[in-house]
């Protein structure tokens, strides 16, 4: 969002709130809007007097209130972002669990084959977590082997279940293209079809609604998302809500 659009949004939102008359409140709401435009979910506050002042405003409520703004502890949110953040946290927590059935000996043998038997191999640890848990986040700087680790994970999974339906996605077209160039499914057992998140979710022509969601989930046994740190909060909410 450019500067002019940001200023328009600020004024439009303040008008919807009835233009708060207290300067400190108006300034804080502007700071919150700016933080949101810059992809922060909330505005941290460190002034107890300001927090008490915000609590007195009719448009600012507590987490369970139906107000445009939510004050949760020392953080101020736009209501939509507060609920998105809370629901994303709940969905991630619910998926952060072990898979229902594993064969430890088979996994150990295959990991040793792909990564060697040396101890302290963090790529091997990432693969172990990916094979034994429903949710895995793999991080690391450039050249640390994230893509090669994912390739080996895919190889092991497809050996165990050749018919597994795998979807690959990235937040932007450029990231999707780079992922497509760097990943091809192991041993030619499956074709890697990399999509942007918008295409994966089936964005409609209006640019606001999507074909896939809680009532029509994405068809996939495994979803791999590259550059996940680029995903903003509303898109992460849409993605997690659309997973089976």
PDB file of C-alpha atoms in Angstrom:
ATOM      1  CA  UNK A   1       0.000   0.000   0.000  1.00  0.00           C
ATOM      2  CA  UNK A   2       1.490   3.352  -1.053  1.00  0.00           C
ATOM      3  CA  UNK A   3       1.602   6.487   1.104  1.00  0.00           C
ATOM      4  CA  UNK A   4      -1.510   8.102  -0.393  1.00  0.00           C
ATOM      5  CA  UNK A   5      -3.552   4.917  -0.047  1.00  0.00           C
ATOM      6  CA  UNK A   6      -2.323   4.520   3.523  1.00  0.00           C
ATOM      7  CA  UNK A   7      -3.419   8.035   4.447  1.00  0.00           C
ATOM      8  CA  UNK A   8      -6.810   7.506   2.813  1.00  0.00           C
ATOM      9  CA  UNK A   9      -7.310   4.285   4.770  1.00  0.00           C
ATOM     10  CA  UNK A  10      -6.376   6.019   8.021  1.00  0.00           C
ATOM     11  CA  UNK A  11      -8.890   8.816   7.491  1.00  0.00           C
ATOM     12  CA  UNK A  12     -11.580   6.409   6.286  1.00  0.00           C
ATOM     13  CA  UNK A  13     -11.168   4.165   9.334  1.00  0.00           C
ATOM     14  CA  UNK A  14     -11.107   7.086  11.760  1.00  0.00           C
ATOM     15  CA  UNK A  15     -14.288   8.412  10.173  1.00  0.00           C
ATOM     16  CA  UNK A  16     -15.941   5.031  10.672  1.00  0.00           C
ATOM     17  CA  UNK A  17     -14.954   5.225  14.336  1.00  0.00           C
ATOM     18  CA  UNK A  18     -16.456   8.692  14.603  1.00  0.00           C
ATOM     19  CA  UNK A  19     -13.096  10.532  14.691  1.00  0.00           C
ATOM     20  CA  UNK A  20     -11.989  10.037  18.328  1.00  0.00           C
ATOM     21  CA  UNK A  21     -11.558  13.449  19.935  1.00  0.00           C
ATOM     22  CA  UNK A  22      -8.773  12.580  22.374  1.00  0.00           C
ATOM     23  CA  UNK A  23      -5.481  13.314  20.549  1.00  0.00           C
ATOM     24  CA  UNK A  24      -3.577  10.464  22.228  1.00  0.00           C
ATOM     25  CA  UNK A  25      -6.244   7.977  21.180  1.00  0.00           C
ATOM     26  CA  UNK A  26      -6.390   9.241  17.599  1.00  0.00           C
ATOM     27  CA  UNK A  27      -2.596   9.145  17.332  1.00  0.00           C
ATOM     28  CA  UNK A  28      -2.461   5.588  18.722  1.00  0.00           C
ATOM     29  CA  UNK A  29      -5.090   4.363  16.262  1.00  0.00           C
ATOM     30  CA  UNK A  30      -3.100   5.909  13.399  1.00  0.00           C
ATOM     31  CA  UNK A  31      -0.007   4.084  14.650  1.00  0.00           C
ATOM     32  CA  UNK A  32      -1.975   0.823  14.751  1.00  0.00           C
ATOM     33  CA  UNK A  33      -3.178   1.292  11.181  1.00  0.00           C
ATOM     34  CA  UNK A  34       0.389   2.000  10.052  1.00  0.00           C
ATOM     35  CA  UNK A  35       1.629  -1.098  11.872  1.00  0.00           C
ATOM     36  CA  UNK A  36      -1.056  -3.192  10.164  1.00  0.00           C
ATOM     37  CA  UNK A  37      -0.160  -1.792   6.741  1.00  0.00           C
ATOM     38  CA  UNK A  38       3.449  -2.802   7.502  1.00  0.00           C
ATOM     39  CA  UNK A  39       2.216  -6.369   8.146  1.00  0.00           C
ATOM     40  CA  UNK A  40       2.250  -6.351  11.937  1.00  0.00           C
ATOM     41  CA  UNK A  41      -0.783  -7.921  13.575  1.00  0.00           C
ATOM     42  CA  UNK A  42      -0.968  -5.438  16.445  1.00  0.00           C
ATOM     43  CA  UNK A  43       0.550  -2.388  18.112  1.00  0.00           C
ATOM     44  CA  UNK A  44       2.461  -3.092  21.362  1.00  0.00           C
ATOM     45  CA  UNK A  45       1.882  -0.462  24.050  1.00  0.00           C
ATOM     46  CA  UNK A  46       4.252   0.367  26.909  1.00  0.00           C
ATOM     47  CA  UNK A  47       2.441   3.281  28.550  1.00  0.00           C
ATOM     48  CA  UNK A  48       0.095   2.162  31.379  1.00  0.00           C
ATOM     49  CA  UNK A  49      -1.681   5.543  31.366  1.00  0.00           C
ATOM     50  CA  UNK A  50      -2.397   5.235  27.623  1.00  0.00           C
ATOM     51  CA  UNK A  51      -3.708   1.694  28.107  1.00  0.00           C
ATOM     52  CA  UNK A  52      -6.134   2.925  30.775  1.00  0.00           C
ATOM     53  CA  UNK A  53      -7.234   5.745  28.463  1.00  0.00           C
ATOM     54  CA  UNK A  54      -7.874   3.288  25.615  1.00  0.00           C
ATOM     55  CA  UNK A  55      -9.983   1.090  27.899  1.00  0.00           C
ATOM     56  CA  UNK A  56     -12.395   4.006  28.313  1.00  0.00           C
ATOM     57  CA  UNK A  57     -13.092   4.295  24.575  1.00  0.00           C
ATOM     58  CA  UNK A  58     -16.410   2.797  23.376  1.00  0.00           C
ATOM     59  CA  UNK A  59     -14.854   1.539  20.136  1.00  0.00           C
ATOM     60  CA  UNK A  60     -12.117  -0.412  21.968  1.00  0.00           C
ATOM     61  CA  UNK A  61     -13.084  -3.611  23.724  1.00  0.00           C
ATOM     62  CA  UNK A  62     -11.680  -6.745  25.296  1.00  0.00           C
ATOM     63  CA  UNK A  63     -11.005  -9.970  23.348  1.00  0.00           C
ATOM     64  CA  UNK A  64     -14.594 -11.245  23.457  1.00  0.00           C
ATOM     65  CA  UNK A  65     -16.239  -7.895  22.677  1.00  0.00           C
ATOM     66  CA  UNK A  66     -17.760  -7.030  19.285  1.00  0.00           C
ATOM     67  CA  UNK A  67     -15.865  -3.758  18.880  1.00  0.00           C
ATOM     68  CA  UNK A  68     -13.804  -2.432  15.928  1.00  0.00           C
ATOM     69  CA  UNK A  69     -10.647  -2.433  18.057  1.00  0.00           C
ATOM     70  CA  UNK A  70      -9.476  -4.989  20.605  1.00  0.00           C
ATOM     71  CA  UNK A  71      -7.154  -4.327  23.547  1.00  0.00           C
ATOM     72  CA  UNK A  72      -5.557  -7.575  24.718  1.00  0.00           C
ATOM     73  CA  UNK A  73      -3.174  -6.957  27.606  1.00  0.00           C
ATOM     74  CA  UNK A  74      -0.664  -4.406  26.310  1.00  0.00           C
ATOM     75  CA  UNK A  75      -1.457  -4.943  22.598  1.00  0.00           C
ATOM     76  CA  UNK A  76      -3.971  -3.065  20.462  1.00  0.00           C
ATOM     77  CA  UNK A  77      -5.519  -4.835  17.461  1.00  0.00           C
ATOM     78  CA  UNK A  78      -7.942  -4.198  14.662  1.00  0.00           C
ATOM     79  CA  UNK A  79     -10.719  -6.658  15.506  1.00  0.00           C
ATOM     80  CA  UNK A  80     -10.262  -8.678  12.312  1.00  0.00           C
ATOM     81  CA  UNK A  81      -6.547  -9.152  12.930  1.00  0.00           C
ATOM     82  CA  UNK A  82      -7.069 -10.128  16.561  1.00  0.00           C
ATOM     83  CA  UNK A  83      -9.476 -12.897  15.610  1.00  0.00           C
ATOM     84  CA  UNK A  84      -7.271 -14.000  12.698  1.00  0.00           C
ATOM     85  CA  UNK A  85      -4.247 -14.263  14.969  1.00  0.00           C
ATOM     86  CA  UNK A  86      -6.120 -16.168  17.671  1.00  0.00           C
ATOM     87  CA  UNK A  87      -7.638 -18.612  15.170  1.00  0.00           C
ATOM     88  CA  UNK A  88      -4.329 -19.132  13.340  1.00  0.00           C
ATOM     89  CA  UNK A  89      -2.678 -19.948  16.680  1.00  0.00           C
ATOM     90  CA  UNK A  90      -5.460 -22.429  17.483  1.00  0.00           C
ATOM     91  CA  UNK A  91      -5.239 -24.112  14.057  1.00  0.00           C
ATOM     92  CA  UNK A  92      -1.450 -24.416  14.265  1.00  0.00           C
ATOM     93  CA  UNK A  93      -1.686 -25.813  17.799  1.00  0.00           C
ATOM     94  CA  UNK A  94      -4.284 -28.402  16.760  1.00  0.00           C
ATOM     95  CA  UNK A  95      -2.054 -29.612  13.897  1.00  0.00           C
ATOM     96  CA  UNK A  96       1.115 -29.704  15.982  1.00  0.00           C
ATOM     97  CA  UNK A  97       0.735 -33.348  16.963  1.00  0.00           C
ATOM     98  CA  UNK A  98       2.318 -36.721  16.122  1.00  0.00           C
ATOM     99  CA  UNK A  99       1.058 -38.686  13.128  1.00  0.00           C
ATOM    100  CA  UNK A 100      -1.222 -41.532  14.102  1.00  0.00           C
ATOM    101  CA  UNK A 101       0.972 -44.473  13.091  1.00  0.00           C
ATOM    102  CA  UNK A 102       4.679 -44.753  12.307  1.00  0.00           C
ATOM    103  CA  UNK A 103       7.186 -47.547  11.786  1.00  0.00           C
ATOM    104  CA  UNK A 104      10.281 -46.406  13.733  1.00  0.00           C
ATOM    105  CA  UNK A 105      12.624 -49.011  12.233  1.00  0.00           C
ATOM    106  CA  UNK A 106      11.599 -48.201   8.662  1.00  0.00           C
ATOM    107  CA  UNK A 107      11.945 -44.447   9.222  1.00  0.00           C
ATOM    108  CA  UNK A 108      15.327 -44.878  10.940  1.00  0.00           C
ATOM    109  CA  UNK A 109      16.685 -47.017   8.108  1.00  0.00           C
ATOM    110  CA  UNK A 110      15.527 -44.639   5.412  1.00  0.00           C
ATOM    111  CA  UNK A 111      16.823 -41.561   7.208  1.00  0.00           C
ATOM    112  CA  UNK A 112      20.204 -43.230   7.686  1.00  0.00           C
ATOM    113  CA  UNK A 113      20.236 -44.041   3.985  1.00  0.00           C
ATOM    114  CA  UNK A 114      19.439 -40.448   2.970  1.00  0.00           C
ATOM    115  CA  UNK A 115      21.424 -38.518   5.598  1.00  0.00           C
ATOM    116  CA  UNK A 116      23.972 -40.954   6.981  1.00  0.00           C
ATOM    117  CA  UNK A 117      24.216 -42.290  10.510  1.00  0.00           C
ATOM    118  CA  UNK A 118      26.260 -39.473  12.051  1.00  0.00           C
ATOM    119  CA  UNK A 119      24.772 -37.716  15.072  1.00  0.00           C
ATOM    120  CA  UNK A 120      24.020 -33.991  15.204  1.00  0.00           C
ATOM    121  CA  UNK A 121      22.680 -33.737  11.628  1.00  0.00           C
ATOM    122  CA  UNK A 122      20.020 -31.014  11.791  1.00  0.00           C
ATOM    123  CA  UNK A 123      18.751 -31.765   8.275  1.00  0.00           C
ATOM    124  CA  UNK A 124      18.100 -35.304   9.422  1.00  0.00           C
ATOM    125  CA  UNK A 125      16.329 -33.984  12.531  1.00  0.00           C
ATOM    126  CA  UNK A 126      14.094 -31.788  10.337  1.00  0.00           C
ATOM    127  CA  UNK A 127      13.253 -34.802   8.180  1.00  0.00           C
ATOM    128  CA  UNK A 128      12.477 -36.926  11.249  1.00  0.00           C
ATOM    129  CA  UNK A 129      10.041 -34.290  12.514  1.00  0.00           C
ATOM    130  CA  UNK A 130       8.419 -33.990   9.080  1.00  0.00           C
ATOM    131  CA  UNK A 131       7.904 -37.757   8.911  1.00  0.00           C
ATOM    132  CA  UNK A 132       6.509 -38.146  12.418  1.00  0.00           C
ATOM    133  CA  UNK A 133       4.447 -34.989  12.982  1.00  0.00           C
ATOM    134  CA  UNK A 134       1.455 -33.434  11.222  1.00  0.00           C
ATOM    135  CA  UNK A 135       3.084 -29.988  11.126  1.00  0.00           C
ATOM    136  CA  UNK A 136       6.730 -29.135  10.539  1.00  0.00           C
ATOM    137  CA  UNK A 137       8.463 -25.791  10.032  1.00  0.00           C
ATOM    138  CA  UNK A 138      11.931 -25.968   8.486  1.00  0.00           C
ATOM    139  CA  UNK A 139      14.040 -22.826   8.802  1.00  0.00           C
ATOM    140  CA  UNK A 140      17.555 -21.796   7.857  1.00  0.00           C
ATOM    141  CA  UNK A 141      19.485 -19.251   5.857  1.00  0.00           C
ATOM    142  CA  UNK A 142      20.441 -19.541   2.177  1.00  0.00           C
ATOM    143  CA  UNK A 143      22.505 -22.600   1.395  1.00  0.00           C
ATOM    144  CA  UNK A 144      21.646 -24.509   4.580  1.00  0.00           C
ATOM    145  CA  UNK A 145      19.937 -27.301   2.639  1.00  0.00           C
ATOM    146  CA  UNK A 146      16.223 -26.646   3.138  1.00  0.00           C
ATOM    147  CA  UNK A 147      15.272 -27.666  -0.406  1.00  0.00           C
ATOM    148  CA  UNK A 148      17.487 -30.760  -0.466  1.00  0.00           C
ATOM    149  CA  UNK A 149      16.010 -31.796   2.884  1.00  0.00           C
ATOM    150  CA  UNK A 150      12.473 -31.449   1.511  1.00  0.00           C
ATOM    151  CA  UNK A 151      13.447 -33.535  -1.529  1.00  0.00           C
ATOM    152  CA  UNK A 152      14.643 -36.342   0.727  1.00  0.00           C
ATOM    153  CA  UNK A 153      11.493 -36.104   2.846  1.00  0.00           C
ATOM    154  CA  UNK A 154       9.403 -36.432  -0.323  1.00  0.00           C
ATOM    155  CA  UNK A 155      11.452 -39.419  -1.460  1.00  0.00           C
ATOM    156  CA  UNK A 156      10.869 -41.267   1.811  1.00  0.00           C
ATOM    157  CA  UNK A 157       7.164 -40.408   1.916  1.00  0.00           C
ATOM    158  CA  UNK A 158       6.554 -41.503  -1.669  1.00  0.00           C
ATOM    159  CA  UNK A 159       8.382 -44.767  -1.050  1.00  0.00           C
ATOM    160  CA  UNK A 160       6.018 -45.405   1.867  1.00  0.00           C
ATOM    161  CA  UNK A 161       2.897 -44.227   0.032  1.00  0.00           C
ATOM    162  CA  UNK A 162       3.353 -43.819  -3.751  1.00  0.00           C
ATOM    163  CA  UNK A 163      -0.217 -42.583  -4.243  1.00  0.00           C
ATOM    164  CA  UNK A 164       0.150 -39.718  -1.744  1.00  0.00           C
ATOM    165  CA  UNK A 165      -1.400 -36.499  -3.086  1.00  0.00           C
ATOM    166  CA  UNK A 166       1.137 -33.712  -2.661  1.00  0.00           C
ATOM    167  CA  UNK A 167       0.560 -30.006  -3.261  1.00  0.00           C
ATOM    168  CA  UNK A 168       3.338 -27.406  -3.372  1.00  0.00           C
ATOM    169  CA  UNK A 169       2.742 -23.685  -3.056  1.00  0.00           C
ATOM    170  CA  UNK A 170       4.441 -20.349  -2.482  1.00  0.00           C
ATOM    171  CA  UNK A 171       3.150 -16.858  -1.612  1.00  0.00           C
ATOM    172  CA  UNK A 172       4.187 -15.155  -4.870  1.00  0.00           C
ATOM    173  CA  UNK A 173       4.577 -16.052  -8.522  1.00  0.00           C
ATOM    174  CA  UNK A 174       8.343 -15.565  -8.353  1.00  0.00           C
ATOM    175  CA  UNK A 175       8.683 -17.780  -5.286  1.00  0.00           C
ATOM    176  CA  UNK A 176       6.499 -20.433  -6.942  1.00  0.00           C
ATOM    177  CA  UNK A 177       8.673 -20.349 -10.066  1.00  0.00           C
ATOM    178  CA  UNK A 178      11.876 -20.727  -8.029  1.00  0.00           C
ATOM    179  CA  UNK A 179      10.386 -23.605  -6.053  1.00  0.00           C
ATOM    180  CA  UNK A 180       9.266 -25.279  -9.267  1.00  0.00           C
ATOM    181  CA  UNK A 181      12.794 -25.005 -10.655  1.00  0.00           C
ATOM    182  CA  UNK A 182      14.435 -26.394  -7.529  1.00  0.00           C
ATOM    183  CA  UNK A 183      11.993 -29.177  -6.646  1.00  0.00           C
ATOM    184  CA  UNK A 184      11.011 -32.117  -8.778  1.00  0.00           C
ATOM    185  CA  UNK A 185       9.559 -35.134  -7.082  1.00  0.00           C
ATOM    186  CA  UNK A 186      12.020 -37.919  -6.343  1.00  0.00           C
ATOM    187  CA  UNK A 187      12.551 -40.751  -8.811  1.00  0.00           C
ATOM    188  CA  UNK A 188       9.930 -39.327 -11.138  1.00  0.00           C
ATOM    189  CA  UNK A 189       7.167 -40.858  -8.999  1.00  0.00           C
ATOM    190  CA  UNK A 190       5.022 -37.720  -9.105  1.00  0.00           C
ATOM    191  CA  UNK A 191       4.879 -34.462 -10.993  1.00  0.00           C
ATOM    192  CA  UNK A 192       5.582 -31.361  -8.925  1.00  0.00           C
ATOM    193  CA  UNK A 193       2.803 -28.845  -9.575  1.00  0.00           C
ATOM    194  CA  UNK A 194       3.780 -25.631  -7.781  1.00  0.00           C
ATOM    195  CA  UNK A 195       1.078 -22.973  -7.418  1.00  0.00           C
ATOM    196  CA  UNK A 196       0.766 -19.584  -5.840  1.00  0.00           C
ATOM    197  CA  UNK A 197      -1.369 -19.604  -2.689  1.00  0.00           C
ATOM    198  CA  UNK A 198      -4.042 -17.594  -4.519  1.00  0.00           C
ATOM    199  CA  UNK A 199      -4.250 -20.219  -7.254  1.00  0.00           C
ATOM    200  CA  UNK A 200      -4.121 -23.090  -4.754  1.00  0.00           C
ATOM    201  CA  UNK A 201      -7.067 -21.580  -2.860  1.00  0.00           C
ATOM    202  CA  UNK A 202      -8.935 -20.777  -6.096  1.00  0.00           C
ATOM    203  CA  UNK A 203      -9.257 -17.017  -5.867  1.00  0.00           C
ATOM    204  CA  UNK A 204     -12.352 -15.749  -7.673  1.00  0.00           C
ATOM    205  CA  UNK A 205     -12.424 -12.860 -10.133  1.00  0.00           C
ATOM    206  CA  UNK A 206     -13.486 -10.401  -7.422  1.00  0.00           C
ATOM    207  CA  UNK A 207     -10.053 -10.890  -5.780  1.00  0.00           C
ATOM    208  CA  UNK A 208     -11.660 -11.253  -2.344  1.00  0.00           C
ATOM    209  CA  UNK A 209     -13.384 -14.636  -2.246  1.00  0.00           C
ATOM    210  CA  UNK A 210     -11.969 -18.127  -2.719  1.00  0.00           C
ATOM    211  CA  UNK A 211     -13.248 -21.484  -3.911  1.00  0.00           C
ATOM    212  CA  UNK A 212     -11.561 -23.442  -1.117  1.00  0.00           C
ATOM    213  CA  UNK A 213     -12.260 -22.925   2.564  1.00  0.00           C
ATOM    214  CA  UNK A 214     -13.655 -24.752   5.607  1.00  0.00           C
ATOM    215  CA  UNK A 215     -16.648 -26.079   3.633  1.00  0.00           C
ATOM    216  CA  UNK A 216     -14.631 -27.004   0.534  1.00  0.00           C
ATOM    217  CA  UNK A 217     -11.098 -27.921   1.609  1.00  0.00           C
ATOM    218  CA  UNK A 218      -8.072 -28.347  -0.634  1.00  0.00           C
ATOM    219  CA  UNK A 219      -7.564 -31.910  -1.822  1.00  0.00           C
ATOM    220  CA  UNK A 220      -4.146 -32.937  -0.485  1.00  0.00           C
ATOM    221  CA  UNK A 221      -2.452 -35.449   1.785  1.00  0.00           C
ATOM    222  CA  UNK A 222       0.602 -33.222   2.131  1.00  0.00           C
ATOM    223  CA  UNK A 223       1.039 -29.496   1.550  1.00  0.00           C
ATOM    224  CA  UNK A 224       4.501 -27.956   1.260  1.00  0.00           C
ATOM    225  CA  UNK A 225       4.661 -24.153   1.379  1.00  0.00           C
ATOM    226  CA  UNK A 226       7.898 -22.384   0.506  1.00  0.00           C
ATOM    227  CA  UNK A 227       8.814 -18.915   1.849  1.00  0.00           C
ATOM    228  CA  UNK A 228       6.168 -19.207   4.558  1.00  0.00           C
ATOM    229  CA  UNK A 229       7.556 -16.134   6.351  1.00  0.00           C
ATOM    230  CA  UNK A 230       6.226 -14.034   3.441  1.00  0.00           C
ATOM    231  CA  UNK A 231       2.605 -15.016   4.145  1.00  0.00           C
ATOM    232  CA  UNK A 232       0.569 -12.274   5.791  1.00  0.00           C
ATOM    233  CA  UNK A 233      -1.854 -13.034   8.609  1.00  0.00           C
ATOM    234  CA  UNK A 234      -5.156 -13.006   6.635  1.00  0.00           C
ATOM    235  CA  UNK A 235      -3.685 -15.301   3.954  1.00  0.00           C
ATOM    236  CA  UNK A 236      -2.311 -17.702   6.576  1.00  0.00           C
ATOM    237  CA  UNK A 237      -5.788 -17.807   8.098  1.00  0.00           C
ATOM    238  CA  UNK A 238      -7.345 -18.598   4.700  1.00  0.00           C
ATOM    239  CA  UNK A 239      -4.761 -21.297   4.013  1.00  0.00           C
ATOM    240  CA  UNK A 240      -5.082 -23.093   7.345  1.00  0.00           C
ATOM    241  CA  UNK A 241      -8.885 -22.856   7.198  1.00  0.00           C
ATOM    242  CA  UNK A 242      -8.840 -24.565   3.780  1.00  0.00           C
ATOM    243  CA  UNK A 243      -6.751 -27.579   4.812  1.00  0.00           C
ATOM    244  CA  UNK A 244      -8.526 -30.916   5.239  1.00  0.00           C
TER     245      UNK A 244
END
